[in-house]
Amino acid sequence: MSCRFLNCGFMTSPGRTAAAPDTEVVGENMYQLIKDLYPICRSITGNGVRATLKRIAQQIPITVHEVPSGTRVFDWVVPSEWNIDDAYVITPTGEKIAEFKKHNLHVLNYSIPVHKKVLLGELKQHLYTLPEHPDWIPYRTSYYKENWGFCLSDTQLQSLPDGEYEVFIDSRLEPGHLSYGELFIPGESETEVLFSCHICHPSLCNDNLSGIALTTHLAEYLAKRKLRYSYRFLFIPGTIGSITWLALNEQRAKKIGHGLVVTCVGDGGPFSYKKSRRGTAEIDRAVLHILRHTREGFREIEFYPYGYDERQYCSPGFNLAVGSLSRSSHGQFPEYHTSADNLDLVQPQYLKESFATYLDVIDVLENNRTYINQNPKCEPQLGKRGLYSSIGAPAGSGVREMALLWVLNLSDGEHDLLSIAERSGEPFHEIDKAAEALRQSKLLEEAG
Ligand SMILES: [Zn+2]
């Protein structure tokens, strides 16, 4: 079956009646969202972020927050807002190069305005290239140090003649706001699952847009379901956005029980999971369980204090159970932070697989409960309850007998279903299905 999570417990659990999504369609829709957002010049603040949030809001009902420049957020200050209309360089022969309107990576992101004539030697101090990939444009930023600059292919740099150049950057760096989007979907429990993605990169697909697309479609899907947990979705500029949200929502953050930073989910690389700082949180166990059972060659990465916004969620003052599930990971693919992270690098097929994997993880979180065997003295007789047929073959219920026996044996109030799945080697959805059959036969009751 191409849509593998159609088999998962999430789809069959009571009370969860929304139809399973057609992942082919979701993959295509995610890609279309990426195409819509690709041309926009985003940064950590400014109208590009607002345009991005506006497009997301066409699909899901996010609230857009505007935090004024100068707001203190822990050790940081919300910076001035940056906007840009145009930028280019004119060569001594009159050729216009590094045109912002042709590719927004050409301008150093957060460049201050400039309009002057400079000699090649001075210009070169403001040019950024990638000699190891001479035809790609690098992505460079200068958020917290005022500077101006251009990014271009190394091939073009090497062809520049001596002489006088006109540089022009029509940007504005002035007091304004930091914008971010937020959506909260309440569930039965106040405990929250956080999905956080960054929205601050300009025309870059895997690092940035794929995370936005997956988070948006996940929210759209979950909004139609009956949920055990509450879900919070954040569309924020990297680093300063998560710091700002945490500073403004310190109490609310305590309700986050599980979380993932969503990025780099659109390329064809093997799945990677960077664990939370805690390392053995339920989210860590849930993601690794799903990857072990569904994704060959995945990479398990210990927490380190660099990368994306998990750095802030996992800072010691919060220490939230937030990991990051991606395909290629932060900085680990050649196209990272270059013009080659484009609409060819990400594909609907990969997006679809990532979406399915996220749903599988949510399925584990939603259904992972701890039970107590109501007949713990020797095995209950399963045959008379229609739960046991010949060894090795599924009983009429479609429940695996080994899964039943494991659930009965380990349901002592100490083991949740995920730990039973881990110890038995059975996939979680089989353990969950067995638990549900036993619960219906009154052989299990939820602990507590
Ligand atoms: Zn990045």
Coordinates of C-alpha atoms and ligand atoms in Angstrom, one line a residue:
M1 CA 0.0 0.0 0.0
S2 CA 1.6 3.3 -1.0
C3 CA 0.0 5.2 1.8
R4 CA 1.6 3.3 4.6
F5 CA 0.1 5.1 7.6
L6 CA -3.4 4.1 6.4
N7 CA -2.6 1.0 8.5
C8 CA -1.8 2.9 11.6
G9 CA -3.8 3.0 14.8
F10 CA -4.5 6.7 14.5
M11 CA -6.9 6.0 11.8
T12 CA -8.8 3.3 13.7
S13 CA -8.9 4.8 17.1
P14 CA -12.3 5.6 18.5
G15 CA -13.4 9.2 18.2
R16 CA -11.0 10.0 15.4
T17 CA -13.3 10.0 12.4
A18 CA -11.6 12.3 9.9
A19 CA -10.8 10.5 6.7
A20 CA -7.2 9.5 6.2
P21 CA -5.5 12.1 3.9
D22 CA -4.5 11.2 0.4
T23 CA -0.8 11.7 0.8
E24 CA -0.2 12.1 -2.9
V25 CA -2.5 15.1 -2.9
V26 CA -0.9 16.4 0.3
G27 CA 2.6 16.1 -1.2
E28 CA 1.5 18.0 -4.3
N29 CA -0.3 20.7 -2.2
M30 CA 2.8 21.1 0.0
Y31 CA 4.9 21.6 -3.1
Q32 CA 2.5 24.1 -4.5
L33 CA 2.6 26.1 -1.2
I34 CA 6.4 26.1 -1.5
K35 CA 6.2 27.4 -5.1
D36 CA 3.9 30.2 -4.0
L37 CA 6.2 31.3 -1.2
Y38 CA 9.5 30.8 -3.0
P39 CA 9.8 34.2 -4.7
I40 CA 9.1 36.2 -1.5
C41 CA 12.1 37.9 0.1
R42 CA 11.9 37.0 3.7
S43 CA 14.0 38.0 6.7
I44 CA 13.7 37.9 10.4
T45 CA 11.3 40.9 10.2
G46 CA 9.6 42.8 7.5
N47 CA 6.9 42.6 4.8
G48 CA 8.2 39.4 3.3
V49 CA 7.4 37.7 6.6
R50 CA 3.9 39.3 6.6
A51 CA 3.3 38.2 3.0
T52 CA 4.3 34.7 4.0
L53 CA 2.0 34.6 7.0
K54 CA -0.8 36.0 4.8
R55 CA -0.4 33.1 2.4
I56 CA -0.4 30.6 5.2
A57 CA -3.5 32.2 6.6
Q58 CA -5.4 31.4 3.4
Q59 CA -5.0 27.8 4.5
I60 CA -5.2 27.7 8.3
P61 CA -6.5 30.4 10.7
I62 CA -3.3 31.6 12.3
T63 CA -3.1 34.6 14.5
V64 CA -0.4 37.1 13.4
H65 CA 1.5 38.8 16.3
E66 CA 3.5 42.0 15.8
V67 CA 6.1 42.6 18.5
P68 CA 7.6 46.1 18.4
S69 CA 11.3 46.7 17.7
G70 CA 13.1 47.4 20.9
T71 CA 11.1 44.9 23.0
R72 CA 13.4 43.2 25.5
V73 CA 13.2 39.4 25.2
F74 CA 15.5 37.8 27.8
D75 CA 19.1 38.8 26.8
W76 CA 18.0 40.0 23.3
V77 CA 16.2 43.0 21.9
V78 CA 13.7 42.7 19.0
P79 CA 15.7 44.4 16.2
S80 CA 14.7 47.2 13.8
E81 CA 12.5 46.0 10.9
W82 CA 14.1 45.5 7.5
N83 CA 12.5 46.0 4.2
I84 CA 13.9 46.1 0.7
D85 CA 12.6 47.1 -2.8
D86 CA 15.6 46.8 -5.0
A87 CA 19.4 46.2 -5.2
Y88 CA 22.0 45.8 -7.9
V89 CA 25.6 46.6 -9.0
I90 CA 26.5 48.4 -12.2
T91 CA 29.8 47.4 -13.7
P92 CA 32.3 49.8 -15.4
T93 CA 30.9 48.6 -18.7
G94 CA 27.4 49.5 -17.7
E95 CA 26.2 45.9 -17.1
K96 CA 23.7 45.5 -14.2
I97 CA 24.6 42.5 -12.1
A98 CA 23.6 40.9 -8.8
E99 CA 20.1 42.1 -9.3
F100 CA 17.8 41.6 -6.3
K101 CA 14.8 41.4 -8.6
K102 CA 16.2 38.4 -10.4
H103 CA 17.2 36.5 -7.2
N104 CA 16.7 37.8 -3.7
L105 CA 19.8 35.9 -2.5
H106 CA 21.9 38.5 -4.4
V107 CA 21.6 40.9 -1.5
L108 CA 23.2 40.4 1.9
N109 CA 20.1 39.9 4.0
Y110 CA 19.5 42.9 6.3
S111 CA 21.8 45.1 4.2
I112 CA 21.6 48.8 5.2
P113 CA 20.8 51.2 2.3
V114 CA 23.7 52.3 0.1
H115 CA 24.1 54.2 -3.1
K116 CA 27.6 55.1 -4.1
K117 CA 30.5 54.4 -6.5
V118 CA 33.3 52.2 -5.4
L119 CA 36.4 50.7 -6.9
L120 CA 36.6 46.9 -7.4
G121 CA 39.0 46.4 -4.4
E122 CA 36.5 48.0 -2.0
L123 CA 33.5 46.3 -3.7
K124 CA 35.1 42.9 -3.2
Q125 CA 35.1 43.4 0.6
H126 CA 31.3 43.3 0.3
L127 CA 30.9 40.4 -2.1
Y128 CA 30.2 36.8 -1.0
T129 CA 30.7 33.7 -3.3
L130 CA 31.1 30.0 -3.0
P131 CA 34.3 29.0 -4.7
E132 CA 33.6 25.3 -4.2
H133 CA 30.3 25.7 -6.1
P134 CA 31.2 28.4 -8.5
D135 CA 27.8 28.7 -10.2
W136 CA 25.7 28.9 -7.0
I137 CA 24.8 32.1 -5.1
P138 CA 25.4 31.8 -1.3
Y139 CA 22.8 33.0 1.3
R140 CA 24.4 35.4 3.8
T141 CA 22.9 37.6 6.5
S142 CA 24.0 40.4 8.8
Y143 CA 21.2 40.8 11.3
Y144 CA 23.0 42.3 14.3
K145 CA 25.9 44.1 12.7
E146 CA 25.1 46.9 10.2
N147 CA 26.6 46.1 6.9
W148 CA 25.8 46.0 3.2
G149 CA 26.8 43.4 0.6
F150 CA 26.0 41.3 -2.4
C151 CA 26.1 37.5 -3.0
L152 CA 26.9 36.2 -6.5
S153 CA 28.4 33.2 -8.3
D154 CA 32.1 32.9 -8.0
T155 CA 32.2 32.6 -11.8
Q156 CA 30.8 36.0 -12.1
L157 CA 33.2 37.4 -9.4
Q158 CA 36.2 36.1 -11.4
S159 CA 35.0 37.9 -14.5
L160 CA 34.7 41.3 -13.0
P161 CA 37.1 43.9 -14.5
D162 CA 38.9 46.6 -12.6
G163 CA 37.2 50.0 -12.5
E164 CA 34.5 51.9 -10.8
Y165 CA 31.2 50.2 -9.8
E166 CA 27.9 51.7 -8.8
V167 CA 26.3 49.9 -5.8
F168 CA 22.6 50.4 -5.0
I169 CA 20.6 48.9 -2.2
D170 CA 17.1 50.4 -1.7
S171 CA 16.4 49.1 1.8
R172 CA 15.1 50.5 5.0
L173 CA 16.2 49.5 8.5
E174 CA 14.0 51.3 11.0
P175 CA 11.8 50.7 14.1
G176 CA 8.9 48.5 13.2
H177 CA 7.8 45.0 14.3
L178 CA 8.8 41.4 14.4
S179 CA 5.9 39.3 13.0
Y180 CA 5.1 35.7 13.7
G181 CA 2.1 33.4 13.2
E182 CA 0.6 31.1 15.8
L183 CA -2.2 28.5 15.7
F184 CA -3.6 26.7 18.7
I185 CA -5.8 23.6 18.3
P186 CA -7.3 22.5 21.7
G187 CA -7.6 18.9 22.5
E188 CA -8.9 16.9 25.5
S189 CA -5.7 17.6 27.5
E190 CA -4.1 20.9 28.3
T191 CA -0.7 19.3 27.6
E192 CA 0.5 20.7 24.3
V193 CA 2.4 19.3 21.3
L194 CA 4.5 22.0 19.7
F195 CA 5.4 22.2 16.0
S196 CA 7.7 25.1 15.3
C197 CA 9.1 26.2 11.9
H198 CA 11.2 29.2 10.8
I199 CA 9.9 31.6 8.3
C200 CA 12.9 33.9 7.9
H201 CA 14.8 32.6 4.9
P202 CA 14.3 34.2 1.5
S203 CA 14.2 31.9 -1.6
L204 CA 15.3 28.7 0.0
C205 CA 13.2 25.6 -0.2
N206 CA 14.4 22.8 2.0
D207 CA 15.7 24.9 4.8
N208 CA 12.7 27.0 5.6
L209 CA 9.9 26.5 3.0
S210 CA 9.5 22.7 3.4
G211 CA 9.0 23.2 7.1
I212 CA 6.4 25.8 6.6
A213 CA 4.6 23.6 4.1
L214 CA 4.6 20.6 6.3
T215 CA 3.6 22.5 9.5
T216 CA 0.7 24.2 7.6
H217 CA -0.6 20.9 6.2
L218 CA -0.2 19.2 9.5
A219 CA -2.3 21.9 11.2
E220 CA -4.9 21.8 8.5
Y221 CA -5.2 18.0 9.0
L222 CA -5.2 18.0 12.8
A223 CA -7.8 20.8 13.0
K224 CA -10.4 18.3 11.7
R225 CA -9.7 15.6 14.2
K226 CA -10.7 14.8 17.8
L227 CA -7.5 15.1 19.6
R228 CA -6.1 13.9 23.0
Y229 CA -3.5 16.6 23.2
S230 CA -3.7 20.3 22.3
Y231 CA -1.5 21.4 19.5
R232 CA 0.5 24.6 19.0
F233 CA 1.9 25.7 15.7
L234 CA 4.5 28.5 15.5
F235 CA 5.7 30.2 12.3
I236 CA 8.5 32.3 13.6
P237 CA 11.8 33.9 12.5
G238 CA 14.7 31.6 13.5
T239 CA 16.4 32.3 16.9
I240 CA 14.9 35.7 17.6
G241 CA 11.4 34.4 17.0
S242 CA 11.6 31.4 19.4
I243 CA 13.4 33.6 22.0
T244 CA 10.6 36.2 21.6
W245 CA 7.8 33.6 21.9
L246 CA 9.4 32.0 24.9
A247 CA 9.9 35.4 26.6
L248 CA 6.3 36.4 26.0
N249 CA 4.9 33.0 26.9
E250 CA 7.0 31.7 29.7
Q251 CA 4.1 30.2 31.6
R252 CA 2.4 28.8 28.6
A253 CA 5.6 27.0 27.6
K254 CA 5.3 24.9 30.7
K255 CA 2.4 23.1 29.1
I256 CA 4.5 21.9 26.1
G257 CA 4.8 18.2 26.7
H258 CA 6.2 17.2 23.4
G259 CA 7.6 19.1 20.4
L260 CA 9.4 19.1 17.1
V261 CA 11.2 21.7 15.1
V262 CA 10.1 21.2 11.5
T263 CA 12.6 22.0 8.7
C264 CA 14.5 20.3 5.9
V265 CA 11.7 17.9 5.2
G266 CA 11.6 18.2 1.4
D267 CA 14.8 16.8 0.1
G268 CA 15.5 13.1 -0.8
G269 CA 18.1 12.6 2.0
P270 CA 17.6 9.9 4.6
F271 CA 15.5 10.8 7.7
S272 CA 17.4 12.4 10.6
Y273 CA 16.3 12.9 14.1
K274 CA 18.1 15.2 16.5
K275 CA 17.0 14.3 20.0
S276 CA 15.9 16.8 22.6
R277 CA 18.3 17.9 25.3
R278 CA 16.6 15.4 27.6
G279 CA 17.4 12.6 25.1
T280 CA 14.9 10.0 26.4
A281 CA 11.7 12.1 26.4
E282 CA 8.6 10.5 25.0
I283 CA 9.0 12.5 21.7
D284 CA 12.5 11.1 21.3
R285 CA 11.3 7.5 21.9
A286 CA 8.3 8.0 19.6
V287 CA 10.2 9.4 16.7
L288 CA 13.0 6.8 16.9
H289 CA 10.5 4.0 17.2
I290 CA 8.7 5.1 14.0
L291 CA 12.0 5.6 12.1
R292 CA 13.3 2.2 13.2
H293 CA 10.1 0.6 11.8
T294 CA 9.6 2.6 8.7
R295 CA 12.7 4.4 7.5
E296 CA 15.8 2.4 6.6
G297 CA 19.1 4.2 7.0
F298 CA 17.8 7.0 9.2
R299 CA 20.3 9.0 11.3
E300 CA 20.0 9.4 15.1
I301 CA 21.7 12.6 16.3
E302 CA 22.4 13.4 19.9
F303 CA 21.4 16.9 21.0
Y304 CA 23.9 19.6 20.5
P305 CA 23.4 23.3 21.2
Y306 CA 23.5 24.5 17.6
G307 CA 21.1 24.1 14.7
Y308 CA 17.6 25.5 14.7
D309 CA 15.1 26.7 17.3
E310 CA 15.5 23.5 19.4
R311 CA 18.5 25.4 20.8
Q312 CA 16.1 27.8 22.5
Y313 CA 13.4 25.4 23.5
C314 CA 16.1 23.1 25.0
S315 CA 18.0 25.9 26.8
P316 CA 18.4 24.9 30.4
G317 CA 15.8 27.4 31.7
F318 CA 13.2 25.7 29.6
N319 CA 14.6 22.2 28.8
L320 CA 11.5 21.3 26.8
A321 CA 11.1 17.9 25.2
V322 CA 11.6 19.3 21.7
G323 CA 13.6 17.5 19.1
S324 CA 13.9 18.0 15.3
L325 CA 12.8 15.6 12.7
S326 CA 14.2 16.2 9.2
R327 CA 15.5 14.6 6.1
S328 CA 19.0 16.0 5.5
S329 CA 19.9 17.9 8.7
H330 CA 21.2 21.4 9.5
G331 CA 24.1 22.2 7.3
Q332 CA 24.6 18.6 6.1
F333 CA 23.6 18.9 2.5
P334 CA 25.7 20.7 -0.2
E335 CA 22.8 22.9 -1.3
Y336 CA 22.3 24.3 2.3
H337 CA 22.2 28.1 2.3
T338 CA 22.7 28.4 -1.4
S339 CA 20.7 29.1 -4.5
A340 CA 20.7 25.3 -5.2
D341 CA 18.3 24.8 -2.3
N342 CA 15.6 25.5 -4.8
L343 CA 12.4 24.1 -6.3
D344 CA 14.3 21.2 -7.9
L345 CA 15.8 20.0 -4.6
V346 CA 12.5 19.5 -2.9
Q347 CA 9.9 17.2 -4.4
P348 CA 6.3 16.2 -3.7
Q349 CA 7.4 12.6 -3.1
Y350 CA 9.8 13.5 -0.3
L351 CA 7.4 16.0 1.2
K352 CA 4.7 13.3 1.2
E353 CA 7.0 10.8 3.0
S354 CA 7.9 13.4 5.6
F355 CA 4.2 14.3 6.2
A356 CA 3.4 10.6 6.6
T357 CA 6.3 10.2 9.1
Y358 CA 5.1 13.1 11.2
L359 CA 1.6 11.7 11.2
D360 CA 3.0 8.3 12.4
V361 CA 4.7 10.1 15.3
I362 CA 1.6 12.0 16.2
D363 CA -0.2 8.6 16.2
V364 CA 2.2 7.3 18.8
L365 CA 1.8 10.3 21.0
E366 CA -2.0 10.3 20.7
N367 CA -2.3 6.6 21.5
N368 CA 0.5 6.0 23.9
R369 CA -1.2 5.1 27.2
T370 CA -0.3 3.0 30.2
Y371 CA -2.7 0.1 31.2
I372 CA -3.1 -2.4 33.9
N373 CA -3.9 -6.0 33.2
Q374 CA -7.1 -6.9 35.0
N375 CA -6.3 -10.6 34.9
P376 CA -2.7 -10.7 35.9
K377 CA -2.5 -14.1 37.6
C378 CA -1.5 -16.4 34.7
E379 CA -2.7 -15.6 31.1
P380 CA -6.3 -15.0 30.6
Q381 CA -8.0 -17.4 28.2
L382 CA -8.0 -15.5 25.0
G383 CA -9.7 -18.1 22.8
K384 CA -13.0 -17.8 24.5
R385 CA -12.9 -14.0 23.8
G386 CA -12.2 -14.5 20.1
L387 CA -8.7 -13.2 20.5
Y388 CA -6.7 -16.3 19.9
S389 CA -6.5 -18.7 16.9
S390 CA -3.7 -21.0 15.6
I391 CA -0.3 -19.8 16.6
G392 CA 1.4 -17.6 14.0
A393 CA -1.8 -16.6 12.2
P394 CA -3.8 -13.5 13.1
A395 CA -7.0 -14.1 15.0
G396 CA -10.3 -13.1 13.5
S397 CA -9.8 -9.7 15.0
G398 CA -6.7 -9.1 12.9
V399 CA -4.7 -8.6 16.1
R400 CA -1.3 -10.2 16.4
E401 CA -1.2 -12.8 19.2
M402 CA 2.3 -11.9 20.2
A403 CA 1.2 -8.3 20.5
L404 CA -1.6 -9.4 22.8
L405 CA 0.7 -11.5 25.0
W406 CA 3.2 -8.7 25.3
V407 CA 0.6 -6.1 26.2
L408 CA -0.9 -8.4 28.8
N409 CA 2.5 -9.3 30.3
L410 CA 3.8 -5.7 30.5
S411 CA 0.6 -3.9 31.4
D412 CA 1.5 -3.6 35.1
G413 CA 1.1 0.2 35.3
E414 CA 4.8 0.7 34.8
H415 CA 5.1 0.3 31.0
D416 CA 3.4 2.5 28.5
L417 CA 2.4 1.0 25.1
L418 CA 5.5 2.6 23.5
S419 CA 7.8 0.9 25.9
I420 CA 6.0 -2.4 25.2
A421 CA 6.5 -1.8 21.5
E422 CA 10.2 -1.1 22.0
R423 CA 10.7 -4.2 24.2
S424 CA 8.7 -6.6 22.0
G425 CA 10.0 -5.4 18.6
E426 CA 6.4 -5.0 17.4
P427 CA 5.4 -1.8 15.6
F428 CA 3.5 0.6 17.9
H429 CA 0.3 0.3 15.8
E430 CA 0.2 -3.4 16.4
I431 CA 0.7 -3.0 20.1
D432 CA -2.0 -0.2 20.2
K433 CA -4.4 -2.4 18.2
A434 CA -3.8 -5.3 20.7
A435 CA -4.4 -3.0 23.6
E436 CA -7.6 -1.7 22.2
A437 CA -8.9 -5.3 21.6
L438 CA -7.9 -6.2 25.2
R439 CA -9.6 -3.1 26.6
Q440 CA -12.8 -3.9 24.8
S441 CA -12.6 -7.4 26.3
K442 CA -12.3 -5.7 29.7
L443 CA -8.9 -7.3 30.2
L444 CA -7.2 -3.9 30.4
E445 CA -7.9 -0.7 32.2
E446 CA -6.0 2.5 31.9
A447 CA -3.7 3.2 34.8
G448 CA -4.4 6.2 37.0
Ligands
ZN1 ZN 19.1 28.2 7.5

